[in-house]
Amino acid sequence: MGVHAAFIDFRRTFDLVDHNILLNELAVMNINKPFWLWIKSFLSGRVQQVNLNGTLLIHCNVPGRSPARLCNISHSFHSDDCTQHQIVSVDSNSNLQQSINEVNNWAVLNKMAINGKETKDMWISFTDAIPEPPRLRIGNELIERVNVFKLLGVSFQNNLKWNAHVEEITRKANKRLYHLRKCMKSQLPVEVGIITYQSKILEYASPVWAGLPNYLRDEIERVQSRSLRIFGLEKYYLPPLNERREEAISREVDRFMNDPNHPCHSVLPKLINNQYNLRNIDRNRNNQYIILLRN
């Protein structure tokens, strides 16, 4: 099994959104009429202006609507990008190019444009049984295939490892130690420094990437150790960051296990009940070992 993913970026989303198309789409969605009228009022005859050295810059900062859902392709949308992926089994082929074509047609129809240079393609597979699909295209433009892509602040690799993400967050965290040194030079209470440190801990989306091997886990723990040394504190003054991440994972897993409507609920493996009594088996084996030793 493999996963074919496309990270689509739309060019100048906020500037290109057509207000009339947006209002029509909202009407088709049958949203509450007073709310629709409020949005219409907000978009009609209103602009955002920024004064830069006497020059007024005008922006139409409005959200864009997502393209329609396509068959067997999973989507996630934000205001200026769209992520698509398809699970490709051994006996099937990737249909992601067809999906890209549909998104591009939607963009043209709605007066939007896909940014081909910022759009990326990734293939994730650990078997040679599935041939690598051809690189995707937007029209005649070939999309770059990448091994690492940063999506919503998390760096994903095509080998499903977290080296790139840990390297990025530790690099940023080490730069932010400057704030802690400023706290000490200002002779602020240690408690203020600790609060400052905890506000800078980079644990964003940790339930996704927290399952780390020891060597990556230790890289993150070293950041905390350096931070505590700035305050003259032992590294055991605060609980290990790994414990915080494990608690976050437990909370998130409990949440989607107990919520049938959660997007992750459908991918949970089915519970299997068996009648094996492992405790009795172990006791019988231990008794056999004792008899053998006595003999």
PDB file of C-alpha atoms in Angstrom:
ATOM      1  CA  MET A   1       0.000   0.000   0.000  1.00  0.00           C
ATOM      2  CA  GLY A   2       1.153   3.535  -0.755  1.00  0.00           C
ATOM      3  CA  VAL A   3      -0.125   7.053  -0.266  1.00  0.00           C
ATOM      4  CA  HIS A   4      -0.062   9.652  -3.024  1.00  0.00           C
ATOM      5  CA  ALA A   5      -0.406  13.213  -1.694  1.00  0.00           C
ATOM      6  CA  ALA A   6      -0.695  16.631  -3.302  1.00  0.00           C
ATOM      7  CA  PHE A   7      -0.238  19.914  -1.449  1.00  0.00           C
ATOM      8  CA  ILE A   8      -2.022  22.509  -3.584  1.00  0.00           C
ATOM      9  CA  ASP A   9      -1.367  26.212  -3.116  1.00  0.00           C
ATOM     10  CA  PHE A  10      -3.678  28.866  -4.545  1.00  0.00           C
ATOM     11  CA  ARG A  11      -2.162  32.066  -5.899  1.00  0.00           C
ATOM     12  CA  ARG A  12      -3.217  35.379  -4.251  1.00  0.00           C
ATOM     13  CA  THR A  13      -6.299  33.783  -2.696  1.00  0.00           C
ATOM     14  CA  PHE A  14      -7.527  36.794  -0.741  1.00  0.00           C
ATOM     15  CA  ASP A  15      -7.094  39.154  -3.663  1.00  0.00           C
ATOM     16  CA  LEU A  16      -8.724  36.945  -6.304  1.00  0.00           C
ATOM     17  CA  VAL A  17     -11.876  35.890  -4.448  1.00  0.00           C
ATOM     18  CA  ASP A  18     -14.905  37.147  -6.390  1.00  0.00           C
ATOM     19  CA  HIS A  19     -17.442  38.519  -3.892  1.00  0.00           C
ATOM     20  CA  ASN A  20     -20.451  37.731  -6.082  1.00  0.00           C
ATOM     21  CA  ILE A  21     -19.356  34.113  -6.564  1.00  0.00           C
ATOM     22  CA  LEU A  22     -18.723  33.804  -2.836  1.00  0.00           C
ATOM     23  CA  LEU A  23     -22.193  35.125  -1.974  1.00  0.00           C
ATOM     24  CA  ASN A  24     -23.827  32.828  -4.524  1.00  0.00           C
ATOM     25  CA  GLU A  25     -21.981  29.812  -3.132  1.00  0.00           C
ATOM     26  CA  LEU A  26     -23.045  30.717   0.403  1.00  0.00           C
ATOM     27  CA  ALA A  27     -26.641  30.975  -0.776  1.00  0.00           C
ATOM     28  CA  VAL A  28     -26.405  27.507  -2.366  1.00  0.00           C
ATOM     29  CA  MET A  29     -25.145  26.199   0.976  1.00  0.00           C
ATOM     30  CA  ASN A  30     -28.435  27.453   2.445  1.00  0.00           C
ATOM     31  CA  ILE A  31     -26.860  29.283   5.347  1.00  0.00           C
ATOM     32  CA  ASN A  32     -28.945  31.363   7.748  1.00  0.00           C
ATOM     33  CA  LYS A  33     -30.389  34.373   5.843  1.00  0.00           C
ATOM     34  CA  PRO A  34     -29.511  37.050   8.480  1.00  0.00           C
ATOM     35  CA  PHE A  35     -25.955  35.724   8.513  1.00  0.00           C
ATOM     36  CA  TRP A  36     -25.821  35.814   4.695  1.00  0.00           C
ATOM     37  CA  LEU A  37     -27.052  39.443   4.723  1.00  0.00           C
ATOM     38  CA  TRP A  38     -24.419  40.321   7.315  1.00  0.00           C
ATOM     39  CA  ILE A  39     -21.658  38.873   5.108  1.00  0.00           C
ATOM     40  CA  LYS A  40     -23.071  40.705   2.093  1.00  0.00           C
ATOM     41  CA  SER A  41     -23.028  43.968   4.031  1.00  0.00           C
ATOM     42  CA  PHE A  42     -19.475  43.327   5.156  1.00  0.00           C
ATOM     43  CA  LEU A  43     -18.304  42.700   1.580  1.00  0.00           C
ATOM     44  CA  SER A  44     -20.244  45.502  -0.055  1.00  0.00           C
ATOM     45  CA  GLY A  45     -18.433  48.820  -0.332  1.00  0.00           C
ATOM     46  CA  ARG A  46     -15.862  47.922   2.334  1.00  0.00           C
ATOM     47  CA  VAL A  47     -12.117  47.628   1.914  1.00  0.00           C
ATOM     48  CA  GLN A  48      -9.172  47.128   4.205  1.00  0.00           C
ATOM     49  CA  GLN A  49      -6.470  49.728   3.809  1.00  0.00           C
ATOM     50  CA  VAL A  50      -2.880  49.891   4.969  1.00  0.00           C
ATOM     51  CA  ASN A  51      -1.060  53.230   4.877  1.00  0.00           C
ATOM     52  CA  LEU A  52       2.563  52.630   3.855  1.00  0.00           C
ATOM     53  CA  ASN A  53       4.541  55.868   3.573  1.00  0.00           C
ATOM     54  CA  GLY A  54       1.482  57.727   2.366  1.00  0.00           C
ATOM     55  CA  THR A  55       0.421  54.985  -0.073  1.00  0.00           C
ATOM     56  CA  LEU A  56      -2.859  53.154   0.605  1.00  0.00           C
ATOM     57  CA  LEU A  57      -2.682  49.413  -0.013  1.00  0.00           C
ATOM     58  CA  ILE A  58      -6.096  47.784  -0.510  1.00  0.00           C
ATOM     59  CA  HIS A  59      -6.828  44.173   0.439  1.00  0.00           C
ATOM     60  CA  CYS A  60      -9.996  42.092   0.117  1.00  0.00           C
ATOM     61  CA  ASN A  61      -9.331  39.667   2.945  1.00  0.00           C
ATOM     62  CA  VAL A  62     -12.131  37.119   2.539  1.00  0.00           C
ATOM     63  CA  PRO A  63     -12.201  33.310   2.783  1.00  0.00           C
ATOM     64  CA  GLY A  64     -12.309  31.134  -0.312  1.00  0.00           C
ATOM     65  CA  ARG A  65     -14.695  28.204  -0.708  1.00  0.00           C
ATOM     66  CA  SER A  66     -13.360  24.670  -1.139  1.00  0.00           C
ATOM     67  CA  PRO A  67     -13.829  22.664  -4.326  1.00  0.00           C
ATOM     68  CA  ALA A  68     -16.389  19.892  -4.359  1.00  0.00           C
ATOM     69  CA  ARG A  69     -15.420  16.512  -2.891  1.00  0.00           C
ATOM     70  CA  LEU A  70     -14.116  14.062  -5.474  1.00  0.00           C
ATOM     71  CA  CYS A  71     -14.468  10.303  -5.478  1.00  0.00           C
ATOM     72  CA  ASN A  72     -12.073   8.268  -3.255  1.00  0.00           C
ATOM     73  CA  ILE A  73      -9.753  11.264  -2.783  1.00  0.00           C
ATOM     74  CA  SER A  74      -9.474  12.692   0.710  1.00  0.00           C
ATOM     75  CA  HIS A  75      -9.279  16.474   1.077  1.00  0.00           C
ATOM     76  CA  SER A  76      -8.452  19.058   3.708  1.00  0.00           C
ATOM     77  CA  PHE A  77      -8.862  22.754   3.010  1.00  0.00           C
ATOM     78  CA  HIS A  78      -7.691  26.101   4.311  1.00  0.00           C
ATOM     79  CA  SER A  79      -8.129  29.600   2.991  1.00  0.00           C
ATOM     80  CA  ASP A  80      -5.230  29.440   0.529  1.00  0.00           C
ATOM     81  CA  ASP A  81      -4.341  25.780   0.181  1.00  0.00           C
ATOM     82  CA  CYS A  82      -5.820  22.339  -0.339  1.00  0.00           C
ATOM     83  CA  THR A  83      -4.291  18.984   0.612  1.00  0.00           C
ATOM     84  CA  GLN A  84      -5.355  15.822  -1.183  1.00  0.00           C
ATOM     85  CA  HIS A  85      -4.271  12.247  -0.682  1.00  0.00           C
ATOM     86  CA  GLN A  86      -5.219   8.838  -1.985  1.00  0.00           C
ATOM     87  CA  ILE A  87      -4.392   5.416  -0.571  1.00  0.00           C
ATOM     88  CA  VAL A  88      -3.113   3.260  -3.431  1.00  0.00           C
ATOM     89  CA  SER A  89      -3.296  -0.512  -2.996  1.00  0.00           C
ATOM     90  CA  VAL A  90      -1.215  -3.096  -4.820  1.00  0.00           C
ATOM     91  CA  ASP A  91      -3.884  -3.786  -7.433  1.00  0.00           C
ATOM     92  CA  SER A  92      -4.834  -0.161  -8.159  1.00  0.00           C
ATOM     93  CA  ASN A  93      -3.401   3.034  -9.610  1.00  0.00           C
ATOM     94  CA  SER A  94      -3.288   6.601  -8.374  1.00  0.00           C
ATOM     95  CA  ASN A  95      -6.168   8.783  -9.596  1.00  0.00           C
ATOM     96  CA  LEU A  96      -4.766  11.940  -8.057  1.00  0.00           C
ATOM     97  CA  GLN A  97      -4.027  13.544 -11.433  1.00  0.00           C
ATOM     98  CA  GLN A  98      -7.731  13.438 -12.257  1.00  0.00           C
ATOM     99  CA  SER A  99      -8.473  15.120  -8.938  1.00  0.00           C
ATOM    100  CA  ILE A 100      -5.855  17.814  -9.628  1.00  0.00           C
ATOM    101  CA  ASN A 101      -7.485  18.453 -12.991  1.00  0.00           C
ATOM    102  CA  GLU A 102     -10.879  18.880 -11.334  1.00  0.00           C
ATOM    103  CA  VAL A 103      -9.466  21.325  -8.788  1.00  0.00           C
ATOM    104  CA  ASN A 104      -7.762  23.300 -11.551  1.00  0.00           C
ATOM    105  CA  ASN A 105     -11.007  23.426 -13.546  1.00  0.00           C
ATOM    106  CA  TRP A 106     -12.827  24.635 -10.428  1.00  0.00           C
ATOM    107  CA  ALA A 107     -10.185  27.318  -9.904  1.00  0.00           C
ATOM    108  CA  VAL A 108     -10.546  28.604 -13.469  1.00  0.00           C
ATOM    109  CA  LEU A 109     -14.339  28.565 -13.233  1.00  0.00           C
ATOM    110  CA  ASN A 110     -14.236  30.542  -9.965  1.00  0.00           C
ATOM    111  CA  LYS A 111     -11.608  33.022 -11.176  1.00  0.00           C
ATOM    112  CA  MET A 112      -8.900  31.528  -8.952  1.00  0.00           C
ATOM    113  CA  ALA A 113      -5.452  30.235  -9.867  1.00  0.00           C
ATOM    114  CA  ILE A 114      -3.240  27.398  -8.604  1.00  0.00           C
ATOM    115  CA  ASN A 115       0.358  28.339  -7.833  1.00  0.00           C
ATOM    116  CA  GLY A 116       2.289  25.602  -9.634  1.00  0.00           C
ATOM    117  CA  LYS A 117       5.653  26.503  -8.112  1.00  0.00           C
ATOM    118  CA  GLU A 118       4.376  26.225  -4.538  1.00  0.00           C
ATOM    119  CA  THR A 119       2.246  23.131  -5.154  1.00  0.00           C
ATOM    120  CA  LYS A 120       4.066  19.894  -4.262  1.00  0.00           C
ATOM    121  CA  ASP A 121       3.644  16.176  -4.814  1.00  0.00           C
ATOM    122  CA  MET A 122       4.695  13.367  -2.408  1.00  0.00           C
ATOM    123  CA  TRP A 123       4.733   9.580  -2.753  1.00  0.00           C
ATOM    124  CA  ILE A 124       4.832   7.488   0.441  1.00  0.00           C
ATOM    125  CA  SER A 125       5.397   3.755   0.103  1.00  0.00           C
ATOM    126  CA  PHE A 126       7.618   1.061   1.609  1.00  0.00           C
ATOM    127  CA  THR A 127       7.144  -1.586  -1.044  1.00  0.00           C
ATOM    128  CA  ASP A 128       8.310  -2.014  -4.622  1.00  0.00           C
ATOM    129  CA  ALA A 129       5.124  -3.958  -5.436  1.00  0.00           C
ATOM    130  CA  ILE A 130       3.391  -0.670  -6.217  1.00  0.00           C
ATOM    131  CA  PRO A 131       5.107   1.327  -8.967  1.00  0.00           C
ATOM    132  CA  GLU A 132       5.698   4.983  -8.157  1.00  0.00           C
ATOM    133  CA  PRO A 133       2.972   7.017  -9.879  1.00  0.00           C
ATOM    134  CA  PRO A 134       3.922   9.640 -12.471  1.00  0.00           C
ATOM    135  CA  ARG A 135       4.523  13.150 -11.215  1.00  0.00           C
ATOM    136  CA  LEU A 136       1.463  15.355 -11.205  1.00  0.00           C
ATOM    137  CA  ARG A 137       0.829  18.230 -13.569  1.00  0.00           C
ATOM    138  CA  ILE A 138      -1.172  21.446 -13.532  1.00  0.00           C
ATOM    139  CA  GLY A 139      -1.916  21.884 -17.188  1.00  0.00           C
ATOM    140  CA  ASN A 140       1.482  21.574 -18.849  1.00  0.00           C
ATOM    141  CA  GLU A 141       3.392  22.510 -15.681  1.00  0.00           C
ATOM    142  CA  LEU A 142       5.137  19.624 -13.892  1.00  0.00           C
ATOM    143  CA  ILE A 143       4.699  19.633 -10.103  1.00  0.00           C
ATOM    144  CA  GLU A 144       7.818  19.088  -8.004  1.00  0.00           C
ATOM    145  CA  ARG A 145       7.923  15.813  -6.050  1.00  0.00           C
ATOM    146  CA  VAL A 146       9.380  16.310  -2.576  1.00  0.00           C
ATOM    147  CA  ASN A 147      10.593  14.103   0.272  1.00  0.00           C
ATOM    148  CA  VAL A 148       9.694  16.622   3.004  1.00  0.00           C
ATOM    149  CA  PHE A 149       6.794  19.054   3.201  1.00  0.00           C
ATOM    150  CA  LYS A 150       5.755  21.409   5.978  1.00  0.00           C
ATOM    151  CA  LEU A 151       1.994  21.234   6.404  1.00  0.00           C
ATOM    152  CA  LEU A 152       0.302  23.429   9.030  1.00  0.00           C
ATOM    153  CA  GLY A 153       3.519  23.782  10.995  1.00  0.00           C
ATOM    154  CA  VAL A 154       4.486  20.080  10.936  1.00  0.00           C
ATOM    155  CA  SER A 155       7.234  18.753   8.643  1.00  0.00           C
ATOM    156  CA  PHE A 156       6.165  15.463   7.066  1.00  0.00           C
ATOM    157  CA  GLN A 157       8.674  13.101   5.416  1.00  0.00           C
ATOM    158  CA  ASN A 158       7.948  10.495   2.796  1.00  0.00           C
ATOM    159  CA  ASN A 159       9.607   7.864   5.017  1.00  0.00           C
ATOM    160  CA  LEU A 160       7.213   8.825   7.870  1.00  0.00           C
ATOM    161  CA  LYS A 161      10.097   9.743  10.165  1.00  0.00           C
ATOM    162  CA  TRP A 162      10.231  12.938  12.232  1.00  0.00           C
ATOM    163  CA  ASN A 163      13.889  13.936  11.901  1.00  0.00           C
ATOM    164  CA  ALA A 164      13.113  17.028   9.841  1.00  0.00           C
ATOM    165  CA  HIS A 165      10.376  18.199  12.194  1.00  0.00           C
ATOM    166  CA  VAL A 166      12.440  17.685  15.355  1.00  0.00           C
ATOM    167  CA  GLU A 167      15.388  19.467  13.748  1.00  0.00           C
ATOM    168  CA  GLU A 168      13.154  22.425  12.907  1.00  0.00           C
ATOM    169  CA  ILE A 169      11.480  22.784  16.306  1.00  0.00           C
ATOM    170  CA  THR A 170      14.719  22.371  18.275  1.00  0.00           C
ATOM    171  CA  ARG A 171      16.424  24.958  16.070  1.00  0.00           C
ATOM    172  CA  LYS A 172      13.643  27.448  16.751  1.00  0.00           C
ATOM    173  CA  ALA A 173      13.536  26.604  20.461  1.00  0.00           C
ATOM    174  CA  ASN A 174      17.286  27.141  20.869  1.00  0.00           C
ATOM    175  CA  LYS A 175      16.965  30.573  19.277  1.00  0.00           C
ATOM    176  CA  ARG A 176      14.271  31.477  21.785  1.00  0.00           C
ATOM    177  CA  LEU A 177      16.561  30.820  24.732  1.00  0.00           C
ATOM    178  CA  TYR A 178      17.507  34.461  24.214  1.00  0.00           C
ATOM    179  CA  HIS A 179      14.267  35.455  25.950  1.00  0.00           C
ATOM    180  CA  LEU A 180      15.190  33.404  29.007  1.00  0.00           C
ATOM    181  CA  ARG A 181      18.608  35.041  29.271  1.00  0.00           C
ATOM    182  CA  LYS A 182      16.907  38.431  29.095  1.00  0.00           C
ATOM    183  CA  CYS A 183      14.710  37.408  32.026  1.00  0.00           C
ATOM    184  CA  MET A 184      17.767  36.523  34.087  1.00  0.00           C
ATOM    185  CA  LYS A 185      19.655  39.694  33.174  1.00  0.00           C
ATOM    186  CA  SER A 186      16.605  41.702  34.203  1.00  0.00           C
ATOM    187  CA  GLN A 187      16.690  39.888  37.568  1.00  0.00           C
ATOM    188  CA  LEU A 188      13.124  38.733  37.196  1.00  0.00           C
ATOM    189  CA  PRO A 189      11.878  35.980  39.536  1.00  0.00           C
ATOM    190  CA  VAL A 190      12.636  32.452  38.399  1.00  0.00           C
ATOM    191  CA  GLU A 191       8.892  31.802  38.202  1.00  0.00           C
ATOM    192  CA  VAL A 192       8.611  34.461  35.464  1.00  0.00           C
ATOM    193  CA  GLY A 193      11.404  32.775  33.526  1.00  0.00           C
ATOM    194  CA  ILE A 194       9.722  29.384  33.830  1.00  0.00           C
ATOM    195  CA  ILE A 195       6.433  30.807  32.560  1.00  0.00           C
ATOM    196  CA  THR A 196       8.322  32.410  29.672  1.00  0.00           C
ATOM    197  CA  TYR A 197       9.983  29.092  28.864  1.00  0.00           C
ATOM    198  CA  GLN A 198       6.721  27.144  29.011  1.00  0.00           C
ATOM    199  CA  SER A 199       5.067  29.643  26.674  1.00  0.00           C
ATOM    200  CA  LYS A 200       7.836  28.965  24.139  1.00  0.00           C
ATOM    201  CA  ILE A 201       7.695  25.158  24.284  1.00  0.00           C
ATOM    202  CA  LEU A 202       7.126  23.923  20.755  1.00  0.00           C
ATOM    203  CA  GLU A 203       4.603  21.141  21.270  1.00  0.00           C
ATOM    204  CA  TYR A 204       2.213  22.208  18.543  1.00  0.00           C
ATOM    205  CA  ALA A 205       0.434  19.145  17.095  1.00  0.00           C
ATOM    206  CA  SER A 206       2.488  16.851  19.337  1.00  0.00           C
ATOM    207  CA  PRO A 207      -0.178  14.082  19.302  1.00  0.00           C
ATOM    208  CA  VAL A 208       0.713  13.655  15.624  1.00  0.00           C
ATOM    209  CA  TRP A 209       4.507  13.434  15.903  1.00  0.00           C
ATOM    210  CA  ALA A 210       5.103  12.430  19.526  1.00  0.00           C
ATOM    211  CA  GLY A 211       5.943   8.774  18.838  1.00  0.00           C
ATOM    212  CA  LEU A 212       9.673   9.443  18.607  1.00  0.00           C
ATOM    213  CA  PRO A 213      12.700   7.145  18.856  1.00  0.00           C
ATOM    214  CA  ASN A 214      14.949   7.789  21.832  1.00  0.00           C
ATOM    215  CA  TYR A 215      17.580   9.774  19.954  1.00  0.00           C
ATOM    216  CA  LEU A 216      15.018  12.320  18.716  1.00  0.00           C
ATOM    217  CA  ARG A 217      13.285  12.449  22.076  1.00  0.00           C
ATOM    218  CA  ASP A 218      16.641  13.235  23.709  1.00  0.00           C
ATOM    219  CA  GLU A 219      17.236  16.089  21.247  1.00  0.00           C
ATOM    220  CA  ILE A 220      14.081  17.804  22.477  1.00  0.00           C
ATOM    221  CA  GLU A 221      14.825  17.090  26.144  1.00  0.00           C
ATOM    222  CA  ARG A 222      18.206  18.794  25.777  1.00  0.00           C
ATOM    223  CA  VAL A 223      16.423  22.048  24.963  1.00  0.00           C
ATOM    224  CA  GLN A 224      14.611  21.902  28.288  1.00  0.00           C
ATOM    225  CA  SER A 225      17.842  21.066  30.105  1.00  0.00           C
ATOM    226  CA  ARG A 226      19.564  24.104  28.568  1.00  0.00           C
ATOM    227  CA  SER A 227      16.611  26.294  29.547  1.00  0.00           C
ATOM    228  CA  LEU A 228      16.676  25.158  33.165  1.00  0.00           C
ATOM    229  CA  ARG A 229      20.447  25.648  33.398  1.00  0.00           C
ATOM    230  CA  ILE A 230      19.929  29.300  32.499  1.00  0.00           C
ATOM    231  CA  PHE A 231      17.916  29.614  35.721  1.00  0.00           C
ATOM    232  CA  GLY A 232      20.409  27.540  37.707  1.00  0.00           C
ATOM    233  CA  LEU A 233      17.898  24.705  38.088  1.00  0.00           C
ATOM    234  CA  GLU A 234      18.354  20.945  37.839  1.00  0.00           C
ATOM    235  CA  LYS A 235      16.965  19.204  34.782  1.00  0.00           C
ATOM    236  CA  TYR A 236      14.486  17.338  37.001  1.00  0.00           C
ATOM    237  CA  TYR A 237      12.863  20.595  38.137  1.00  0.00           C
ATOM    238  CA  LEU A 238      10.222  20.132  35.431  1.00  0.00           C
ATOM    239  CA  PRO A 239       8.664  16.860  34.220  1.00  0.00           C
ATOM    240  CA  PRO A 240      10.233  15.513  31.005  1.00  0.00           C
ATOM    241  CA  LEU A 241       8.647  16.874  27.848  1.00  0.00           C
ATOM    242  CA  ASN A 242       8.074  13.300  26.712  1.00  0.00           C
ATOM    243  CA  GLU A 243       5.581  12.855  29.564  1.00  0.00           C
ATOM    244  CA  ARG A 244       3.657  15.930  28.422  1.00  0.00           C
ATOM    245  CA  ARG A 245       3.470  14.578  24.881  1.00  0.00           C
ATOM    246  CA  GLU A 246       2.321  11.146  26.035  1.00  0.00           C
ATOM    247  CA  GLU A 247      -0.476  12.764  28.054  1.00  0.00           C
ATOM    248  CA  ALA A 248      -1.499  14.778  24.989  1.00  0.00           C
ATOM    249  CA  ILE A 249      -1.572  11.594  22.892  1.00  0.00           C
ATOM    250  CA  SER A 250      -3.724   9.801  25.464  1.00  0.00           C
ATOM    251  CA  ARG A 251      -6.222  12.649  25.558  1.00  0.00           C
ATOM    252  CA  GLU A 252      -6.442  12.797  21.760  1.00  0.00           C
ATOM    253  CA  VAL A 253      -6.790   9.028  21.333  1.00  0.00           C
ATOM    254  CA  ASP A 254      -9.529   8.903  23.964  1.00  0.00           C
ATOM    255  CA  ARG A 255     -11.287  11.727  22.170  1.00  0.00           C
ATOM    256  CA  PHE A 256     -11.530  10.083  18.752  1.00  0.00           C
ATOM    257  CA  MET A 257     -12.103   6.585  20.171  1.00  0.00           C
ATOM    258  CA  ASN A 258     -15.172   7.820  22.012  1.00  0.00           C
ATOM    259  CA  ASP A 259     -16.480  10.035  19.209  1.00  0.00           C
ATOM    260  CA  PRO A 260     -17.941   8.068  16.259  1.00  0.00           C
ATOM    261  CA  ASN A 261     -18.073  11.294  14.223  1.00  0.00           C
ATOM    262  CA  HIS A 262     -14.368  12.044  14.612  1.00  0.00           C
ATOM    263  CA  PRO A 263     -12.488  11.800  11.258  1.00  0.00           C
ATOM    264  CA  CYS A 264      -9.957   9.384  12.798  1.00  0.00           C
ATOM    265  CA  HIS A 265     -12.584   7.084  14.290  1.00  0.00           C
ATOM    266  CA  SER A 266     -13.141   5.213  11.025  1.00  0.00           C
ATOM    267  CA  VAL A 267      -9.473   4.194  10.722  1.00  0.00           C
ATOM    268  CA  LEU A 268      -9.335   2.526  14.148  1.00  0.00           C
ATOM    269  CA  PRO A 269      -8.771  -1.235  13.965  1.00  0.00           C
ATOM    270  CA  LYS A 270     -11.665  -3.330  15.136  1.00  0.00           C
ATOM    271  CA  LEU A 271     -11.420  -4.695  18.646  1.00  0.00           C
ATOM    272  CA  ILE A 272     -10.816  -8.447  18.744  1.00  0.00           C
ATOM    273  CA  ASN A 273     -11.911 -10.443  21.765  1.00  0.00           C
ATOM    274  CA  ASN A 274     -10.310 -13.814  22.372  1.00  0.00           C
ATOM    275  CA  GLN A 275     -10.653 -16.454  25.041  1.00  0.00           C
ATOM    276  CA  TYR A 276      -6.946 -16.956  25.723  1.00  0.00           C
ATOM    277  CA  ASN A 277      -6.010 -16.864  29.389  1.00  0.00           C
ATOM    278  CA  LEU A 278      -2.410 -15.756  29.241  1.00  0.00           C
ATOM    279  CA  ARG A 279      -2.064 -15.751  33.015  1.00  0.00           C
ATOM    280  CA  ASN A 280      -2.876 -19.461  33.256  1.00  0.00           C
ATOM    281  CA  ILE A 281      -0.592 -20.264  30.325  1.00  0.00           C
ATOM    282  CA  ASP A 282       2.311 -18.519  32.007  1.00  0.00           C
ATOM    283  CA  ARG A 283       1.629 -20.357  35.278  1.00  0.00           C
ATOM    284  CA  ASN A 284       1.581 -23.737  33.523  1.00  0.00           C
ATOM    285  CA  ARG A 285       4.839 -22.955  31.746  1.00  0.00           C
ATOM    286  CA  ASN A 286       6.452 -21.859  34.985  1.00  0.00           C
ATOM    287  CA  ASN A 287       5.364 -25.126  36.624  1.00  0.00           C
ATOM    288  CA  GLN A 288       6.928 -27.057  33.757  1.00  0.00           C
ATOM    289  CA  TYR A 289      10.210 -25.172  34.193  1.00  0.00           C
ATOM    290  CA  ILE A 290      10.193 -25.932  37.944  1.00  0.00           C
ATOM    291  CA  ILE A 291       9.642 -29.648  37.302  1.00  0.00           C
ATOM    292  CA  LEU A 292      12.471 -29.697  34.758  1.00  0.00           C
ATOM    293  CA  LEU A 293      14.832 -27.986  37.171  1.00  0.00           C
ATOM    294  CA  ARG A 294      13.972 -30.383  39.974  1.00  0.00           C
ATOM    295  CA  ASN A 295      14.617 -33.372  37.742  1.00  0.00           C
TER     296      ASN A 295
END
